[in-house]
Amino acid sequence: MYLITGYFDDTTGSILKHHIEEIAGITGNAYMTDNHIPPHMTLCMLEARDVGVLIPGFRQFAEASRSCEVIIASVGMLFPYVMYAAPVPNEELMNMSQRLTEIYGSVADVSIARYYTTDHWMPHITLAKRLDSAQMQRALAKMRDSFTPFMGRIVEVGLSEVNPHRDVERIRLI
């Protein structure tokens, strides 16, 4: 499995990292920090035999993409295990998703995970995963007290492997 991700400017990344660390501290669940998963937004999840078949499309996508602002407006949960920061879907984000679906939808031996196609994609920034019920309750209480909406900026895109997370390529957006 491979991901195409949006990475944030330093200020946005710092705010998100702070929330990730707060949740890890209050819950004892340090999955995100222990696995060195940086704050990011997954734009597309792909299955392919080899990352090499994904690189040309990734470069094409990066060339057509621009740095963009996102309003990170709330916190949400994907039950039962994931807490995330929720950006407001805007035209730039939806265009990114559409371009990725168009690029990889026709590449032989590549499939896009169902929930990452344009019509099914829900932008989110994972703050914690693999939470049990008690940890989710503590994380929610912490975010209720400390999270406030803020403006962020996606400034880079990356093509990465998972388990462990490793960037294959990153490209700075203009």
JSON list of C-alpha atoms in Angstrom, two decimals:
[
{"chain": "A", "resi": 1, "resn": "MET", "atom": "CA", "xyz": [0.00, 0.00, 0.00]},
{"chain": "A", "resi": 2, "resn": "TYR", "atom": "CA", "xyz": [1.17, 3.52, -0.84]},
{"chain": "A", "resi": 3, "resn": "LEU", "atom": "CA", "xyz": [-0.07, 6.95, 0.09]},
{"chain": "A", "resi": 4, "resn": "ILE", "atom": "CA", "xyz": [-0.04, 10.30, -1.60]},
{"chain": "A", "resi": 5, "resn": "THR", "atom": "CA", "xyz": [-0.09, 12.86, 1.17]},
{"chain": "A", "resi": 6, "resn": "GLY", "atom": "CA", "xyz": [-0.24, 16.57, 1.72]},
{"chain": "A", "resi": 7, "resn": "TYR", "atom": "CA", "xyz": [2.30, 17.98, 4.16]},
{"chain": "A", "resi": 8, "resn": "PHE", "atom": "CA", "xyz": [1.88, 21.25, 6.00]},
{"chain": "A", "resi": 9, "resn": "ASP", "atom": "CA", "xyz": [3.88, 24.40, 6.58]},
{"chain": "A", "resi": 10, "resn": "ASP", "atom": "CA", "xyz": [5.92, 24.54, 9.81]},
{"chain": "A", "resi": 11, "resn": "THR", "atom": "CA", "xyz": [3.30, 26.44, 11.81]},
{"chain": "A", "resi": 12, "resn": "THR", "atom": "CA", "xyz": [0.45, 24.11, 10.87]},
{"chain": "A", "resi": 13, "resn": "GLY", "atom": "CA", "xyz": [2.64, 21.04, 11.39]},
{"chain": "A", "resi": 14, "resn": "SER", "atom": "CA", "xyz": [3.65, 22.31, 14.82]},
{"chain": "A", "resi": 15, "resn": "ILE", "atom": "CA", "xyz": [0.02, 22.85, 15.92]},
{"chain": "A", "resi": 16, "resn": "LEU", "atom": "CA", "xyz": [-0.98, 19.38, 14.68]},
{"chain": "A", "resi": 17, "resn": "LYS", "atom": "CA", "xyz": [2.07, 17.75, 16.28]},
{"chain": "A", "resi": 18, "resn": "HIS", "atom": "CA", "xyz": [1.18, 19.42, 19.57]},
{"chain": "A", "resi": 19, "resn": "HIS", "atom": "CA", "xyz": [-2.32, 17.90, 19.42]},
{"chain": "A", "resi": 20, "resn": "ILE", "atom": "CA", "xyz": [-0.87, 14.48, 18.53]},
{"chain": "A", "resi": 21, "resn": "GLU", "atom": "CA", "xyz": [1.46, 14.68, 21.53]},
{"chain": "A", "resi": 22, "resn": "GLU", "atom": "CA", "xyz": [-1.33, 15.91, 23.84]},
{"chain": "A", "resi": 23, "resn": "ILE", "atom": "CA", "xyz": [-3.48, 12.93, 22.90]},
{"chain": "A", "resi": 24, "resn": "ALA", "atom": "CA", "xyz": [-0.57, 10.52, 23.31]},
{"chain": "A", "resi": 25, "resn": "GLY", "atom": "CA", "xyz": [0.16, 11.98, 26.74]},
{"chain": "A", "resi": 26, "resn": "ILE", "atom": "CA", "xyz": [-3.42, 11.83, 28.04]},
{"chain": "A", "resi": 27, "resn": "THR", "atom": "CA", "xyz": [-4.23, 8.39, 26.60]},
{"chain": "A", "resi": 28, "resn": "GLY", "atom": "CA", "xyz": [-0.92, 6.55, 26.85]},
{"chain": "A", "resi": 29, "resn": "ASN", "atom": "CA", "xyz": [-1.41, 5.62, 23.18]},
{"chain": "A", "resi": 30, "resn": "ALA", "atom": "CA", "xyz": [1.74, 6.76, 21.40]},
{"chain": "A", "resi": 31, "resn": "TYR", "atom": "CA", "xyz": [1.19, 4.97, 18.08]},
{"chain": "A", "resi": 32, "resn": "MET", "atom": "CA", "xyz": [1.65, 8.16, 16.04]},
{"chain": "A", "resi": 33, "resn": "THR", "atom": "CA", "xyz": [4.76, 9.36, 17.89]},
{"chain": "A", "resi": 34, "resn": "ASP", "atom": "CA", "xyz": [6.36, 5.93, 18.33]},
{"chain": "A", "resi": 35, "resn": "ASN", "atom": "CA", "xyz": [6.04, 5.29, 14.58]},
{"chain": "A", "resi": 36, "resn": "HIS", "atom": "CA", "xyz": [7.30, 8.78, 13.66]},
{"chain": "A", "resi": 37, "resn": "ILE", "atom": "CA", "xyz": [4.20, 9.53, 11.58]},
{"chain": "A", "resi": 38, "resn": "PRO", "atom": "CA", "xyz": [4.35, 13.22, 10.68]},
{"chain": "A", "resi": 39, "resn": "PRO", "atom": "CA", "xyz": [1.24, 15.41, 10.57]},
{"chain": "A", "resi": 40, "resn": "HIS", "atom": "CA", "xyz": [-0.21, 14.92, 7.11]},
{"chain": "A", "resi": 41, "resn": "MET", "atom": "CA", "xyz": [-3.42, 14.58, 5.14]},
{"chain": "A", "resi": 42, "resn": "THR", "atom": "CA", "xyz": [-3.77, 11.44, 3.04]},
{"chain": "A", "resi": 43, "resn": "LEU", "atom": "CA", "xyz": [-4.98, 12.53, -0.39]},
{"chain": "A", "resi": 44, "resn": "CYS", "atom": "CA", "xyz": [-5.01, 9.06, -1.96]},
{"chain": "A", "resi": 45, "resn": "MET", "atom": "CA", "xyz": [-4.34, 5.45, -0.92]},
{"chain": "A", "resi": 46, "resn": "LEU", "atom": "CA", "xyz": [-3.09, 3.15, -3.66]},
{"chain": "A", "resi": 47, "resn": "GLU", "atom": "CA", "xyz": [-2.39, -0.54, -4.12]},
{"chain": "A", "resi": 48, "resn": "ALA", "atom": "CA", "xyz": [0.38, -1.43, -6.56]},
{"chain": "A", "resi": 49, "resn": "ARG", "atom": "CA", "xyz": [2.95, -4.19, -6.96]},
{"chain": "A", "resi": 50, "resn": "ASP", "atom": "CA", "xyz": [5.81, -1.69, -7.07]},
{"chain": "A", "resi": 51, "resn": "VAL", "atom": "CA", "xyz": [6.16, 1.99, -6.18]},
{"chain": "A", "resi": 52, "resn": "GLY", "atom": "CA", "xyz": [7.90, 2.60, -9.51]},
{"chain": "A", "resi": 53, "resn": "VAL", "atom": "CA", "xyz": [4.60, 2.50, -11.41]},
{"chain": "A", "resi": 54, "resn": "LEU", "atom": "CA", "xyz": [3.27, 5.30, -9.16]},
{"chain": "A", "resi": 55, "resn": "ILE", "atom": "CA", "xyz": [6.13, 7.79, -9.54]},
{"chain": "A", "resi": 56, "resn": "PRO", "atom": "CA", "xyz": [5.27, 9.22, -13.00]},
{"chain": "A", "resi": 57, "resn": "GLY", "atom": "CA", "xyz": [1.67, 9.91, -11.95]},
{"chain": "A", "resi": 58, "resn": "PHE", "atom": "CA", "xyz": [2.83, 11.39, -8.65]},
{"chain": "A", "resi": 59, "resn": "ARG", "atom": "CA", "xyz": [5.14, 13.80, -10.46]},
{"chain": "A", "resi": 60, "resn": "GLN", "atom": "CA", "xyz": [2.36, 14.72, -12.88]},
{"chain": "A", "resi": 61, "resn": "PHE", "atom": "CA", "xyz": [0.06, 15.40, -9.93]},
{"chain": "A", "resi": 62, "resn": "ALA", "atom": "CA", "xyz": [2.66, 17.51, -8.11]},
{"chain": "A", "resi": 63, "resn": "GLU", "atom": "CA", "xyz": [3.33, 19.61, -11.23]},
{"chain": "A", "resi": 64, "resn": "ALA", "atom": "CA", "xyz": [-0.38, 20.42, -11.51]},
{"chain": "A", "resi": 65, "resn": "SER", "atom": "CA", "xyz": [-0.81, 21.19, -7.79]},
{"chain": "A", "resi": 66, "resn": "ARG", "atom": "CA", "xyz": [-0.25, 24.40, -5.89]},
{"chain": "A", "resi": 67, "resn": "SER", "atom": "CA", "xyz": [0.19, 25.20, -2.24]},
{"chain": "A", "resi": 68, "resn": "CYS", "atom": "CA", "xyz": [-3.23, 25.79, -0.71]},
{"chain": "A", "resi": 69, "resn": "GLU", "atom": "CA", "xyz": [-4.86, 27.01, 2.45]},
{"chain": "A", "resi": 70, "resn": "VAL", "atom": "CA", "xyz": [-7.15, 24.77, 4.46]},
{"chain": "A", "resi": 71, "resn": "ILE", "atom": "CA", "xyz": [-9.37, 25.64, 7.38]},
{"chain": "A", "resi": 72, "resn": "ILE", "atom": "CA", "xyz": [-8.91, 22.98, 10.03]},
{"chain": "A", "resi": 73, "resn": "ALA", "atom": "CA", "xyz": [-12.25, 23.45, 11.70]},
{"chain": "A", "resi": 74, "resn": "SER", "atom": "CA", "xyz": [-13.00, 20.60, 14.06]},
{"chain": "A", "resi": 75, "resn": "VAL", "atom": "CA", "xyz": [-12.11, 17.23, 15.50]},
{"chain": "A", "resi": 76, "resn": "GLY", "atom": "CA", "xyz": [-13.84, 14.02, 14.51]},
{"chain": "A", "resi": 77, "resn": "MET", "atom": "CA", "xyz": [-13.73, 10.31, 15.08]},
{"chain": "A", "resi": 78, "resn": "LEU", "atom": "CA", "xyz": [-13.73, 7.29, 12.82]},
{"chain": "A", "resi": 79, "resn": "PHE", "atom": "CA", "xyz": [-15.21, 4.74, 15.17]},
{"chain": "A", "resi": 80, "resn": "PRO", "atom": "CA", "xyz": [-13.96, 2.89, 16.96]},
{"chain": "A", "resi": 81, "resn": "TYR", "atom": "CA", "xyz": [-10.23, 3.68, 16.78]},
{"chain": "A", "resi": 82, "resn": "VAL", "atom": "CA", "xyz": [-9.25, 6.98, 15.08]},
{"chain": "A", "resi": 83, "resn": "MET", "atom": "CA", "xyz": [-9.39, 10.64, 16.12]},
{"chain": "A", "resi": 84, "resn": "TYR", "atom": "CA", "xyz": [-8.70, 13.25, 13.45]},
{"chain": "A", "resi": 85, "resn": "ALA", "atom": "CA", "xyz": [-8.61, 16.96, 12.75]},
{"chain": "A", "resi": 86, "resn": "ALA", "atom": "CA", "xyz": [-11.15, 17.85, 10.08]},
{"chain": "A", "resi": 87, "resn": "PRO", "atom": "CA", "xyz": [-10.32, 20.32, 7.34]},
{"chain": "A", "resi": 88, "resn": "VAL", "atom": "CA", "xyz": [-13.19, 21.98, 5.53]},
{"chain": "A", "resi": 89, "resn": "PRO", "atom": "CA", "xyz": [-13.37, 20.43, 2.05]},
{"chain": "A", "resi": 90, "resn": "ASN", "atom": "CA", "xyz": [-12.60, 23.26, -0.36]},
{"chain": "A", "resi": 91, "resn": "GLU", "atom": "CA", "xyz": [-12.19, 23.54, -4.10]},
{"chain": "A", "resi": 92, "resn": "GLU", "atom": "CA", "xyz": [-8.41, 23.01, -4.02]},
{"chain": "A", "resi": 93, "resn": "LEU", "atom": "CA", "xyz": [-8.67, 19.82, -1.93]},
{"chain": "A", "resi": 94, "resn": "MET", "atom": "CA", "xyz": [-11.44, 18.39, -4.07]},
{"chain": "A", "resi": 95, "resn": "ASN", "atom": "CA", "xyz": [-9.47, 19.21, -7.24]},
{"chain": "A", "resi": 96, "resn": "MET", "atom": "CA", "xyz": [-6.47, 17.35, -5.82]},
{"chain": "A", "resi": 97, "resn": "SER", "atom": "CA", "xyz": [-8.62, 14.31, -5.16]},
{"chain": "A", "resi": 98, "resn": "GLN", "atom": "CA", "xyz": [-10.14, 14.48, -8.63]},
{"chain": "A", "resi": 99, "resn": "ARG", "atom": "CA", "xyz": [-6.73, 14.76, -10.33]},
{"chain": "A", "resi": 100, "resn": "LEU", "atom": "CA", "xyz": [-5.42, 11.75, -8.41]},
{"chain": "A", "resi": 101, "resn": "THR", "atom": "CA", "xyz": [-8.50, 9.70, -9.27]},
{"chain": "A", "resi": 102, "resn": "GLU", "atom": "CA", "xyz": [-8.09, 10.63, -12.95]},
{"chain": "A", "resi": 103, "resn": "ILE", "atom": "CA", "xyz": [-4.34, 9.94, -13.01]},
{"chain": "A", "resi": 104, "resn": "TYR", "atom": "CA", "xyz": [-4.40, 6.58, -11.25]},
{"chain": "A", "resi": 105, "resn": "GLY", "atom": "CA", "xyz": [-7.81, 5.38, -12.40]},
{"chain": "A", "resi": 106, "resn": "SER", "atom": "CA", "xyz": [-6.35, 4.32, -15.74]},
{"chain": "A", "resi": 107, "resn": "VAL", "atom": "CA", "xyz": [-2.96, 2.94, -14.66]},
{"chain": "A", "resi": 108, "resn": "ALA", "atom": "CA", "xyz": [-2.77, -0.83, -15.14]},
{"chain": "A", "resi": 109, "resn": "ASP", "atom": "CA", "xyz": [-2.28, -2.89, -11.97]},
{"chain": "A", "resi": 110, "resn": "VAL", "atom": "CA", "xyz": [-2.97, 0.11, -9.71]},
{"chain": "A", "resi": 111, "resn": "SER", "atom": "CA", "xyz": [-6.11, 0.44, -7.65]},
{"chain": "A", "resi": 112, "resn": "ILE", "atom": "CA", "xyz": [-7.33, 3.32, -5.55]},
{"chain": "A", "resi": 113, "resn": "ALA", "atom": "CA", "xyz": [-8.75, 2.42, -2.15]},
{"chain": "A", "resi": 114, "resn": "ARG", "atom": "CA", "xyz": [-12.50, 2.94, -2.28]},
{"chain": "A", "resi": 115, "resn": "TYR", "atom": "CA", "xyz": [-12.65, 5.64, 0.38]},
{"chain": "A", "resi": 116, "resn": "TYR", "atom": "CA", "xyz": [-9.99, 7.69, -1.39]},
{"chain": "A", "resi": 117, "resn": "THR", "atom": "CA", "xyz": [-11.75, 8.14, -4.72]},
{"chain": "A", "resi": 118, "resn": "THR", "atom": "CA", "xyz": [-13.20, 11.59, -5.36]},
{"chain": "A", "resi": 119, "resn": "ASP", "atom": "CA", "xyz": [-16.80, 10.68, -4.61]},
{"chain": "A", "resi": 120, "resn": "HIS", "atom": "CA", "xyz": [-15.96, 8.92, -1.33]},
{"chain": "A", "resi": 121, "resn": "TRP", "atom": "CA", "xyz": [-12.97, 10.84, 0.05]},
{"chain": "A", "resi": 122, "resn": "MET", "atom": "CA", "xyz": [-13.32, 12.54, 3.41]},
{"chain": "A", "resi": 123, "resn": "PRO", "atom": "CA", "xyz": [-10.35, 14.81, 4.10]},
{"chain": "A", "resi": 124, "resn": "HIS", "atom": "CA", "xyz": [-8.91, 14.20, 7.56]},
{"chain": "A", "resi": 125, "resn": "ILE", "atom": "CA", "xyz": [-5.66, 14.52, 9.48]},
{"chain": "A", "resi": 126, "resn": "THR", "atom": "CA", "xyz": [-5.12, 11.63, 11.86]},
{"chain": "A", "resi": 127, "resn": "LEU", "atom": "CA", "xyz": [-4.22, 12.73, 15.39]},
{"chain": "A", "resi": 128, "resn": "ALA", "atom": "CA", "xyz": [-4.42, 9.28, 17.00]},
{"chain": "A", "resi": 129, "resn": "LYS", "atom": "CA", "xyz": [-5.19, 5.76, 15.89]},
{"chain": "A", "resi": 130, "resn": "ARG", "atom": "CA", "xyz": [-5.69, 2.38, 17.51]},
{"chain": "A", "resi": 131, "resn": "LEU", "atom": "CA", "xyz": [-7.48, 4.00, 20.44]},
{"chain": "A", "resi": 132, "resn": "ASP", "atom": "CA", "xyz": [-9.61, 1.84, 22.68]},
{"chain": "A", "resi": 133, "resn": "SER", "atom": "CA", "xyz": [-12.89, 3.16, 24.07]},
{"chain": "A", "resi": 134, "resn": "ALA", "atom": "CA", "xyz": [-11.42, 4.65, 27.26]},
{"chain": "A", "resi": 135, "resn": "GLN", "atom": "CA", "xyz": [-8.56, 6.27, 25.32]},
{"chain": "A", "resi": 136, "resn": "MET", "atom": "CA", "xyz": [-11.04, 7.76, 22.85]},
{"chain": "A", "resi": 137, "resn": "GLN", "atom": "CA", "xyz": [-13.00, 9.29, 25.72]},
{"chain": "A", "resi": 138, "resn": "ARG", "atom": "CA", "xyz": [-9.84, 10.85, 27.21]},
{"chain": "A", "resi": 139, "resn": "ALA", "atom": "CA", "xyz": [-8.69, 12.10, 23.79]},
{"chain": "A", "resi": 140, "resn": "LEU", "atom": "CA", "xyz": [-12.08, 13.67, 23.13]},
{"chain": "A", "resi": 141, "resn": "ALA", "atom": "CA", "xyz": [-12.08, 15.43, 26.51]},
{"chain": "A", "resi": 142, "resn": "LYS", "atom": "CA", "xyz": [-8.58, 16.77, 25.84]},
{"chain": "A", "resi": 143, "resn": "MET", "atom": "CA", "xyz": [-9.43, 18.05, 22.35]},
{"chain": "A", "resi": 144, "resn": "ARG", "atom": "CA", "xyz": [-12.67, 19.59, 23.64]},
{"chain": "A", "resi": 145, "resn": "ASP", "atom": "CA", "xyz": [-10.52, 21.67, 26.01]},
{"chain": "A", "resi": 146, "resn": "SER", "atom": "CA", "xyz": [-7.58, 22.49, 23.73]},
{"chain": "A", "resi": 147, "resn": "PHE", "atom": "CA", "xyz": [-8.59, 22.40, 20.06]},
{"chain": "A", "resi": 148, "resn": "THR", "atom": "CA", "xyz": [-9.56, 25.62, 18.31]},
{"chain": "A", "resi": 149, "resn": "PRO", "atom": "CA", "xyz": [-10.11, 26.02, 14.57]},
{"chain": "A", "resi": 150, "resn": "PHE", "atom": "CA", "xyz": [-7.15, 27.40, 12.63]},
{"chain": "A", "resi": 151, "resn": "MET", "atom": "CA", "xyz": [-5.94, 28.12, 9.12]},
{"chain": "A", "resi": 152, "resn": "GLY", "atom": "CA", "xyz": [-3.27, 25.83, 7.71]},
{"chain": "A", "resi": 153, "resn": "ARG", "atom": "CA", "xyz": [-1.37, 25.46, 4.48]},
{"chain": "A", "resi": 154, "resn": "ILE", "atom": "CA", "xyz": [-0.39, 22.39, 2.45]},
{"chain": "A", "resi": 155, "resn": "VAL", "atom": "CA", "xyz": [3.07, 23.13, 1.06]},
{"chain": "A", "resi": 156, "resn": "GLU", "atom": "CA", "xyz": [4.38, 19.72, -0.03]},
{"chain": "A", "resi": 157, "resn": "VAL", "atom": "CA", "xyz": [3.08, 16.46, -1.39]},
{"chain": "A", "resi": 158, "resn": "GLY", "atom": "CA", "xyz": [4.65, 13.09, -0.80]},
{"chain": "A", "resi": 159, "resn": "LEU", "atom": "CA", "xyz": [4.51, 9.57, -2.12]},
{"chain": "A", "resi": 160, "resn": "SER", "atom": "CA", "xyz": [5.09, 7.21, 0.77]},
{"chain": "A", "resi": 161, "resn": "GLU", "atom": "CA", "xyz": [5.14, 3.60, 1.82]},
{"chain": "A", "resi": 162, "resn": "VAL", "atom": "CA", "xyz": [3.39, 2.50, 5.01]},
{"chain": "A", "resi": 163, "resn": "ASN", "atom": "CA", "xyz": [4.28, 0.19, 7.89]},
{"chain": "A", "resi": 164, "resn": "PRO", "atom": "CA", "xyz": [6.68, 1.78, 8.56]},
{"chain": "A", "resi": 165, "resn": "HIS", "atom": "CA", "xyz": [5.92, 5.21, 7.12]},
{"chain": "A", "resi": 166, "resn": "ARG", "atom": "CA", "xyz": [8.69, 6.17, 4.68]},
{"chain": "A", "resi": 167, "resn": "ASP", "atom": "CA", "xyz": [8.64, 8.89, 2.07]},
{"chain": "A", "resi": 168, "resn": "VAL", "atom": "CA", "xyz": [9.70, 7.66, -1.36]},
{"chain": "A", "resi": 169, "resn": "GLU", "atom": "CA", "xyz": [9.55, 11.16, -2.81]},
{"chain": "A", "resi": 170, "resn": "ARG", "atom": "CA", "xyz": [8.45, 14.62, -1.65]},
{"chain": "A", "resi": 171, "resn": "ILE", "atom": "CA", "xyz": [7.86, 17.65, -3.83]},
{"chain": "A", "resi": 172, "resn": "ARG", "atom": "CA", "xyz": [7.50, 21.23, -2.62]},
{"chain": "A", "resi": 173, "resn": "LEU", "atom": "CA", "xyz": [4.47, 23.02, -4.06]},
{"chain": "A", "resi": 174, "resn": "ILE", "atom": "CA", "xyz": [4.63, 26.54, -5.42]}
]
